Backbone as CSV, one residue per row, in Angstrom:
resi,resn,N_x,N_y,N_z,CA_x,CA_y,CA_z,C_x,C_y,C_z
1,MET,2.420,-87.612,54.382,3.951,-88.771,54.519,3.425,-89.996,54.654
2,ALA,2.022,-90.405,55.593,1.513,-91.757,55.335,0.761,-92.216,54.125
3,GLY,0.449,-91.151,53.431,-0.576,-91.644,52.123,0.570,-92.331,51.125
4,ALA,1.539,-91.696,51.055,2.546,-92.763,49.676,2.618,-93.667,50.620
5,THR,3.225,-94.108,51.614,3.100,-95.580,52.123,2.196,-96.495,51.849
6,PHE,1.121,-95.875,52.318,-0.566,-96.809,51.847,-0.642,-97.291,50.384
7,VAL,-0.246,-96.017,49.636,-0.707,-96.024,48.133,0.392,-97.284,47.845
8,THR,1.885,-97.289,48.259,2.803,-97.945,47.817,2.473,-99.750,48.305
9,LEU,1.959,-99.703,49.821,1.387,-100.856,50.280,0.546,-101.777,49.424
10,PHE,-0.760,-100.915,49.074,-1.492,-100.907,48.471,-1.350,-101.929,46.720
11,THR,-0.073,-100.807,46.614,-0.222,-101.107,44.788,1.127,-102.916,45.272
12,ALA,1.186,-103.253,45.971,1.595,-104.359,46.203,1.183,-105.523,46.435
13,PHE,-0.104,-105.419,46.869,-1.549,-106.469,46.908,-1.890,-106.550,45.522
14,PRO,-2.247,-108.208,45.624,-2.946,-109.021,44.692,-4.546,-107.865,44.392
15,ARG,-4.721,-107.485,43.363,-5.974,-106.835,42.890,-7.275,-107.116,43.397
16,GLU,-7.183,-108.606,43.384,-8.336,-108.992,43.719,-8.641,-108.695,45.547
17,LEU,-7.337,-108.523,46.719,-7.474,-108.213,47.502,-7.787,-106.821,47.785
18,VAL,-7.838,-106.534,47.094,-7.626,-104.476,47.131,-8.988,-104.088,47.012
19,LEU,-9.599,-105.101,46.117,-10.698,-104.693,46.022,-11.875,-105.613,46.865
20,ALA,-11.455,-106.524,47.344,-12.065,-107.390,48.629,-12.132,-106.382,49.847
21,LEU,-11.051,-105.679,50.225,-11.117,-104.936,51.051,-11.910,-103.712,51.346
22,ALA,-12.051,-103.148,49.889,-13.040,-101.917,49.414,-14.419,-102.160,49.424
23,GLY,-14.601,-103.268,49.398,-16.090,-103.834,49.008,-16.283,-104.484,50.979
24,MET,-15.404,-104.830,51.548,-15.697,-104.757,53.169,-15.879,-104.050,53.837
25,ALA,-15.349,-102.753,53.297,-15.741,-101.694,53.947,-16.598,-100.666,53.526
26,LEU,-17.296,-101.286,52.631,-19.019,-100.672,52.010,-19.889,-101.262,52.696
27,PHE,-19.430,-102.079,53.468,-20.576,-103.252,53.935,-21.786,-102.651,54.705
28,GLY,-20.843,-101.677,55.853,-21.676,-100.582,56.842,-22.479,-99.786,56.039
29,THR,-21.981,-99.109,55.218,-22.775,-98.157,54.575,-23.580,-98.330,53.597
30,ILE,-23.804,-99.547,52.918,-25.129,-100.243,52.312,-25.702,-100.537,53.434
31,ALA,-25.492,-101.563,54.119,-26.637,-101.678,55.314,-27.662,-100.815,56.011
32,ASN,-26.719,-99.451,55.986,-27.451,-98.433,56.835,-28.294,-97.922,55.908
33,SER,-27.984,-97.732,54.682,-28.824,-96.801,53.673,-29.804,-97.966,53.327
34,LEU,-29.713,-99.742,53.377,-30.685,-100.212,53.035,-32.185,-100.219,53.820
35,SER,-31.437,-100.395,55.301,-32.117,-99.968,56.164,-33.001,-99.017,56.453
36,THR,-32.117,-97.738,56.302,-32.867,-96.244,55.702,-34.157,-96.452,54.915
37,ASP,-33.817,-97.260,53.876,-34.568,-96.872,52.167,-36.104,-98.242,52.861
38,MET,-35.623,-99.183,53.557,-36.706,-100.640,53.677,-38.007,-99.934,55.086
39,SER,-37.850,-98.934,55.639,-38.217,-98.370,56.834,-39.254,-97.550,56.444
40,SER,-39.026,-97.019,55.215,-40.767,-96.322,54.855,-41.286,-97.619,54.269
41,GLU,-42.368,-97.677,54.594,-43.777,-98.607,54.129,-43.702,-98.591,52.656
42,ARG,-44.065,-96.895,52.558,-44.963,-96.668,51.571,-43.509,-96.398,50.467
43,HIS,-42.639,-96.075,50.298,-40.995,-96.761,49.413,-40.593,-98.007,49.335
44,ARG,-41.062,-98.617,50.133,-40.406,-100.060,49.996,-39.861,-100.798,48.927
45,GLU,-41.228,-101.132,48.304,-41.086,-101.979,47.072,-40.038,-101.132,45.710
46,GLY,-40.330,-99.992,45.443,-39.731,-99.096,44.707,-38.085,-98.683,45.378
47,ALA,-37.634,-98.787,45.852,-35.363,-98.791,46.885,-35.594,-99.975,46.588
48,VAL,-36.423,-100.976,46.901,-35.875,-102.692,46.472,-35.136,-102.964,44.602
49,VAL,-36.799,-102.463,43.863,-36.560,-102.259,42.604,-35.039,-101.386,41.719
50,THR,-35.433,-100.070,42.680,-33.708,-99.370,42.230,-32.751,-99.962,42.661
51,PHE,-32.613,-100.311,43.876,-31.084,-101.355,44.656,-30.797,-102.439,43.084
52,LEU,-31.893,-103.054,42.917,-31.661,-104.114,42.059,-31.320,-103.913,40.976
53,VAL,-31.792,-103.225,40.711,-31.652,-102.802,39.113,-30.047,-102.187,38.766
54,ALA,-30.043,-100.993,39.844,-28.679,-100.303,40.019,-27.487,-101.749,39.944
55,LEU,-27.857,-102.365,40.877,-26.811,-103.518,41.020,-26.918,-104.554,40.168
56,SER,-27.628,-104.766,39.116,-27.435,-105.639,37.944,-26.217,-105.132,36.848
57,ASN,-25.960,-103.753,36.711,-25.532,-102.936,35.722,-25.826,-103.316,34.513
58,VAL,-27.179,-103.141,34.099,-27.610,-103.714,32.713,-27.658,-102.377,32.329
59,SER,-27.238,-102.475,30.506,-27.053,-100.689,30.221,-27.785,-101.366,28.812
60,LEU,-29.473,-100.725,28.564,-30.097,-100.511,27.503,-29.807,-99.293,26.789
61,PHE,-30.252,-99.328,25.469,-29.677,-98.363,24.311,-28.475,-97.722,24.701
62,GLY,-28.060,-97.696,25.365,-26.291,-96.910,25.765,-26.666,-96.306,27.281
63,VAL,-27.509,-96.420,27.592,-27.882,-95.624,28.783,-27.261,-96.883,30.239
64,SER,-26.841,-96.114,31.020,-26.081,-97.075,32.543,-27.481,-97.599,33.046
65,ALA,-26.586,-98.361,34.023,-28.086,-99.073,35.008,-28.520,-97.743,35.911
66,ALA,-27.227,-96.862,36.598,-28.493,-96.000,36.967,-29.974,-95.144,36.870
67,PHE,-29.047,-94.632,35.403,-30.962,-94.328,34.810,-31.673,-95.441,35.029
68,TRP,-31.835,-96.527,34.321,-32.668,-97.366,34.455,-33.259,-97.507,36.194
69,ALA,-32.612,-97.734,37.024,-32.824,-98.147,38.367,-33.649,-97.038,38.896
70,LEU,-33.429,-95.345,38.595,-34.043,-94.026,39.302,-35.579,-94.415,38.004
71,VAL,-35.741,-94.423,37.045,-37.124,-94.830,36.200,-37.674,-95.555,36.677
72,LEU,-37.318,-97.236,36.834,-38.246,-98.573,37.691,-38.085,-98.224,38.313
73,GLY,-37.179,-97.744,40.147,-37.791,-97.607,41.224,-38.970,-96.534,41.281
74,LEU,-38.941,-95.191,40.477,-40.153,-94.430,40.495,-41.108,-95.036,39.717
75,ALA,-41.310,-95.603,38.557,-42.423,-96.438,37.800,-43.087,-97.350,38.799
76,THR,-42.397,-98.263,39.746,-42.880,-98.950,40.861,-43.402,-98.345,42.003
77,SER,-42.603,-97.584,42.131,-43.343,-96.406,43.523,-44.731,-95.914,43.392
78,THR,-44.823,-95.628,42.155,-45.854,-94.630,41.608,-47.165,-95.799,41.154
79,VAL,-46.780,-96.863,40.616,-48.030,-97.862,40.547,-48.432,-98.493,41.378
80,VAL,-47.732,-99.204,42.567,-47.967,-99.286,43.805,-48.684,-98.344,44.904
81,ASN,-48.203,-97.254,45.109,-49.107,-96.837,45.530,-50.154,-95.555,44.796
82,TRP,-50.562,-96.349,44.126,-51.362,-95.361,42.871,-52.410,-94.917,43.706
83,ARG,-53.475,-95.843,44.355,-54.511,-96.329,45.206,-54.197,-95.394,46.855
84,ARG,-53.112,-95.550,47.362,-53.060,-95.042,48.541,-53.702,-93.846,48.930
């Protein structure tokens, strides 16, 4: 019953306000994920590259940023940890 009320309420709000609220709701999750990723010194650079490429939303050859983020993150970790 309450779900229909919330949907009606949120459809009455401007789209930008709903997006801002959704973004603020994700701050804790993003902060926790970044702190977990950055805790391992061995994979820190790869995690940062993965996050930044995914955030950039760049698409090459029709392939989305999520794929390129994984590829570049793994490549970065491999190159940085080659001699460790």
